C-alpha cells in the first residue's frame, strides 16, 4: 500500500509531433485499485516510441512515452495480490483480462488493445501525471509510460522476474524482444530443419533470428539494407545474409532455399518488402507481419501467388505472447546462455534520451536502453 498521495518524479515528455524529448519534473499520484508503482531502473526504447512521437498513430500529446520498463515495485494498490514491494519486474503491454481473446489467453488481441495501450488506459480520462504547471500529461502509454523515474503499471502487465537476473537489461523483453521471439515460437511455430527469413534485422528481426536458431531452423536468412546489421545477424545465428539494396535479392533467397522460405517475418514496416517477402516464400509458406507503417498504408499482392502456392500472411501483435510465461522463459534462456539478446543493446544515461533516439534512427544503435536509476 502507498504511504503518500503524490510523489515527485522526473519524466521525459513528448510535447508535440516529432519534438525532442524534454526531461521535466512532474508529480505522480499513488497507485489505486490494481495499479503498481514501479521505480524504474531502466527502460528500452522501441521503434514504436519513435513512431508515436511522430504521430503515426494519434496518441494524445503532450505524453510520457516508453513501454519497455524494468524496475522494482515500490507500492501496490489495494487489489494487487500477486506482487509485493521489492519485487523485480518487467512491464509489458496492457490487456483488459476479461474479453473473449483475453479469456482464451490471447491477451495481445484484447478487444481493447488499441485503447488500453495507445489511448486512455484508465478509461476515466484522468492522467496520473501532472507537469510542473499542474497540467496533465498523457500517461500510462502501454499501461506504463516508462520514460520516467517512476511509473504506474497494472498487475496484469507487471511481470515478476528473478532477483538474480540483470534487471537493467530486461526491459526490452516487454515488447520488441518478445515480439520477435514470440512470432517465431508462438505465431509461426517455426519448425526444426526449416528455412526462416527475417525481413528486417532490427531489434525485432534479430530477436526472431535468435529464436529461429533456438527452435532449430537450419536455414536462417537475414535481410536488411544495412551491411553492419547483416554482419551482426550472422554473428548471432543467421546462416545467410542478403542486402535488399542489391538487385535480384529475392532470387538470391530462392536460390539459397532452393525454392523459397517456409517461414518469414516482416519487421521493416515497408510495404514493398512485404510484397517481395511473399514472393520469396515456398509453397505453403507463411509470412508474419509485425512491422508498423503509417495508418492507411497499402501493400500490393498478386492473389494468384497466394492461391496457387497455398501461401498465407498473418498479422502478429506482440508475438502472440502470454507475457507471464514468455518473459520469464526468455530470462531463463538468457541466463543459460541460449538467448543472447544482450548482443543487441547499447546503454545510455536517461538524460541522453535524445542521443539514444538519434542513434536508433540513424541505425547506429539497434536497441537503446536508458539507464534511469541514478541518472537524474
Ligand atoms: P528497427 O528500426 O530496429 O528495425 C527495422 C529494420 O528494418 C532496420 O534494421 C532497418 O534497417 C530495416 N529496413 C528498413 N527498411 C528496409 C528495407 N527497405 N529493406 C531492408 N531492410 C529495411 O525497428 P524494430 O524495433 O526492430 O521494430 C520493427 C518494427 O516492428 C517497427 O515498425 C515497430 O514499430 C514494429 N513493432 C511491432 C510490434 C508488434 O507487436 N507488431 C512490436 C514491436 C515493434
PDB file of N, CA and C in Angstrom, residues 93-114 116 156 314 317 320-324:
ATOM      1  N   UNK A  93       2.747  -5.026 -22.362  1.00  0.00           N
ATOM      2  CA  UNK A  93       1.544  -4.357 -22.871  1.00  0.00           C
ATOM      3  C   UNK A  93       0.348  -4.601 -21.958  1.00  0.00           C
ATOM      4  N   UNK A  94      -0.647  -3.733 -22.099  1.00  0.00           N
ATOM      5  CA  UNK A  94      -1.859  -3.864 -21.289  1.00  0.00           C
ATOM      6  C   UNK A  94      -2.932  -4.647 -22.021  1.00  0.00           C
ATOM      7  N   UNK A  95      -3.771  -5.325 -21.243  1.00  0.00           N
ATOM      8  CA  UNK A  95      -4.931  -6.029 -21.787  1.00  0.00           C
ATOM      9  C   UNK A  95      -6.019  -5.980 -20.723  1.00  0.00           C
ATOM     10  N   UNK A  96      -7.297  -6.124 -21.157  1.00  0.00           N
ATOM     11  CA  UNK A  96      -8.388  -5.950 -20.182  1.00  0.00           C
ATOM     12  C   UNK A  96      -8.511  -7.156 -19.268  1.00  0.00           C
ATOM     13  N   UNK A  97      -8.154  -8.352 -19.777  1.00  0.00           N
ATOM     14  CA  UNK A  97      -8.193  -9.557 -18.945  1.00  0.00           C
ATOM     15  C   UNK A  97      -9.541 -10.248 -18.899  1.00  0.00           C
ATOM     16  N   UNK A  98     -10.578  -9.690 -19.562  1.00  0.00           N
ATOM     17  CA  UNK A  98     -11.885 -10.356 -19.455  1.00  0.00           C
ATOM     18  C   UNK A  98     -12.667 -10.446 -20.765  1.00  0.00           C
ATOM     19  N   UNK A  99     -12.108  -9.964 -21.885  1.00  0.00           N
ATOM     20  CA  UNK A  99     -12.834 -10.093 -23.168  1.00  0.00           C
ATOM     21  C   UNK A  99     -12.618 -11.511 -23.707  1.00  0.00           C
ATOM     22  N   UNK A 100     -13.221 -11.820 -24.835  1.00  0.00           N
ATOM     23  CA  UNK A 100     -13.121 -13.183 -25.368  1.00  0.00           C
ATOM     24  C   UNK A 100     -11.669 -13.577 -25.693  1.00  0.00           C
ATOM     25  N   UNK A 101     -10.885 -12.774 -26.445  1.00  0.00           N
ATOM     26  CA  UNK A 101      -9.484 -13.175 -26.671  1.00  0.00           C
ATOM     27  C   UNK A 101      -8.701 -13.304 -25.354  1.00  0.00           C
ATOM     28  N   UNK A 102      -8.886 -12.379 -24.414  1.00  0.00           N
ATOM     29  CA  UNK A 102      -8.150 -12.475 -23.137  1.00  0.00           C
ATOM     30  C   UNK A 102      -8.515 -13.766 -22.407  1.00  0.00           C
ATOM     31  N   UNK A 103      -9.806 -14.137 -22.441  1.00  0.00           N
ATOM     32  CA  UNK A 103     -10.219 -15.369 -21.759  1.00  0.00           C
ATOM     33  C   UNK A 103      -9.593 -16.610 -22.376  1.00  0.00           C
ATOM     34  N   UNK A 104      -9.185 -16.488 -23.644  1.00  0.00           N
ATOM     35  CA  UNK A 104      -8.509 -17.633 -24.296  1.00  0.00           C
ATOM     36  C   UNK A 104      -6.994 -17.541 -24.167  1.00  0.00           C
ATOM     37  N   UNK A 105      -6.509 -16.563 -23.397  1.00  0.00           N
ATOM     38  CA  UNK A 105      -5.060 -16.400 -23.230  1.00  0.00           C
ATOM     39  C   UNK A 105      -4.419 -15.625 -24.364  1.00  0.00           C
ATOM     40  N   UNK A 106      -5.251 -15.066 -25.275  1.00  0.00           N
ATOM     41  CA  UNK A 106      -4.716 -14.322 -26.423  1.00  0.00           C
ATOM     42  C   UNK A 106      -4.722 -12.829 -26.089  1.00  0.00           C
ATOM     43  N   UNK A 107      -4.004 -12.470 -25.034  1.00  0.00           N
ATOM     44  CA  UNK A 107      -4.129 -11.119 -24.488  1.00  0.00           C
ATOM     45  C   UNK A 107      -3.630 -10.030 -25.444  1.00  0.00           C
ATOM     46  N   UNK A 108      -2.730 -10.377 -26.396  1.00  0.00           N
ATOM     47  CA  UNK A 108      -2.263  -9.331 -27.302  1.00  0.00           C
ATOM     48  C   UNK A 108      -3.320  -8.994 -28.358  1.00  0.00           C
ATOM     49  N   UNK A 109      -4.399  -9.775 -28.393  1.00  0.00           N
ATOM     50  CA  UNK A 109      -5.520  -9.461 -29.288  1.00  0.00           C
ATOM     51  C   UNK A 109      -6.744  -9.013 -28.486  1.00  0.00           C
ATOM     52  N   UNK A 110      -6.506  -8.537 -27.267  1.00  0.00           N
ATOM     53  CA  UNK A 110      -7.559  -7.961 -26.426  1.00  0.00           C
ATOM     54  C   UNK A 110      -8.390  -6.988 -27.270  1.00  0.00           C
ATOM     55  N   UNK A 111      -9.692  -7.039 -27.129  1.00  0.00           N
ATOM     56  CA  UNK A 111     -10.527  -6.171 -27.977  1.00  0.00           C
ATOM     57  C   UNK A 111     -10.248  -4.692 -27.689  1.00  0.00           C
ATOM     58  N   UNK A 112      -9.727  -4.404 -26.513  1.00  0.00           N
ATOM     59  CA  UNK A 112      -9.416  -3.006 -26.164  1.00  0.00           C
ATOM     60  C   UNK A 112      -7.922  -2.702 -26.287  1.00  0.00           C
ATOM     61  N   UNK A 113      -7.169  -3.517 -27.039  1.00  0.00           N
ATOM     62  CA  UNK A 113      -5.703  -3.358 -27.079  1.00  0.00           C
ATOM     63  C   UNK A 113      -5.317  -1.938 -27.475  1.00  0.00           C
ATOM     64  N   UNK A 114      -5.924  -1.431 -28.535  1.00  0.00           N
ATOM     65  CA  UNK A 114      -5.506  -0.104 -29.011  1.00  0.00           C
ATOM     66  C   UNK A 114      -5.786   0.959 -27.952  1.00  0.00           C
ATOM     67  N   UNK A 116      -6.258   0.614 -24.734  1.00  0.00           N
ATOM     68  CA  UNK A 116      -5.509   0.434 -23.479  1.00  0.00           C
ATOM     69  C   UNK A 116      -4.038   0.818 -23.618  1.00  0.00           C
ATOM     70  N   UNK A 156      -1.713  -6.877 -14.202  1.00  0.00           N
ATOM     71  CA  UNK A 156      -1.620  -7.867 -15.285  1.00  0.00           C
ATOM     72  C   UNK A 156      -0.607  -7.510 -16.374  1.00  0.00           C
ATOM     73  N   UNK A 314      -0.095 -13.517 -42.100  1.00  0.00           N
ATOM     74  CA  UNK A 314      -0.884 -13.169 -40.913  1.00  0.00           C
ATOM     75  C   UNK A 314      -0.226 -12.038 -40.137  1.00  0.00           C
ATOM     76  N   UNK A 317       0.678  -9.518 -33.312  1.00  0.00           N
ATOM     77  CA  UNK A 317       0.849  -8.466 -32.315  1.00  0.00           C
ATOM     78  C   UNK A 317       1.582  -9.059 -31.108  1.00  0.00           C
ATOM     79  N   UNK A 320       2.174 -12.880 -30.186  1.00  0.00           N
ATOM     80  CA  UNK A 320       1.153 -13.736 -29.541  1.00  0.00           C
ATOM     81  C   UNK A 320       1.588 -14.105 -28.127  1.00  0.00           C
ATOM     82  N   UNK A 321       2.333 -13.226 -27.514  1.00  0.00           N
ATOM     83  CA  UNK A 321       2.943 -13.585 -26.235  1.00  0.00           C
ATOM     84  C   UNK A 321       1.932 -13.638 -25.098  1.00  0.00           C
ATOM     85  N   UNK A 322       2.058 -14.654 -24.274  1.00  0.00           N
ATOM     86  CA  UNK A 322       1.438 -14.644 -22.953  1.00  0.00           C
ATOM     87  C   UNK A 322       2.590 -14.201 -22.055  1.00  0.00           C
ATOM     88  N   UNK A 323       2.670 -12.912 -21.755  1.00  0.00           N
ATOM     89  CA  UNK A 323       3.895 -12.354 -21.170  1.00  0.00           C
ATOM     90  C   UNK A 323       4.305 -12.996 -19.848  1.00  0.00           C
ATOM     91  N   UNK A 324       3.301 -13.429 -19.062  1.00  0.00           N
ATOM     92  CA  UNK A 324       3.610 -14.054 -17.769  1.00  0.00           C
ATOM     93  C   UNK A 324       4.352 -15.370 -17.954  1.00  0.00           C
TER      94      UNK A 324
END
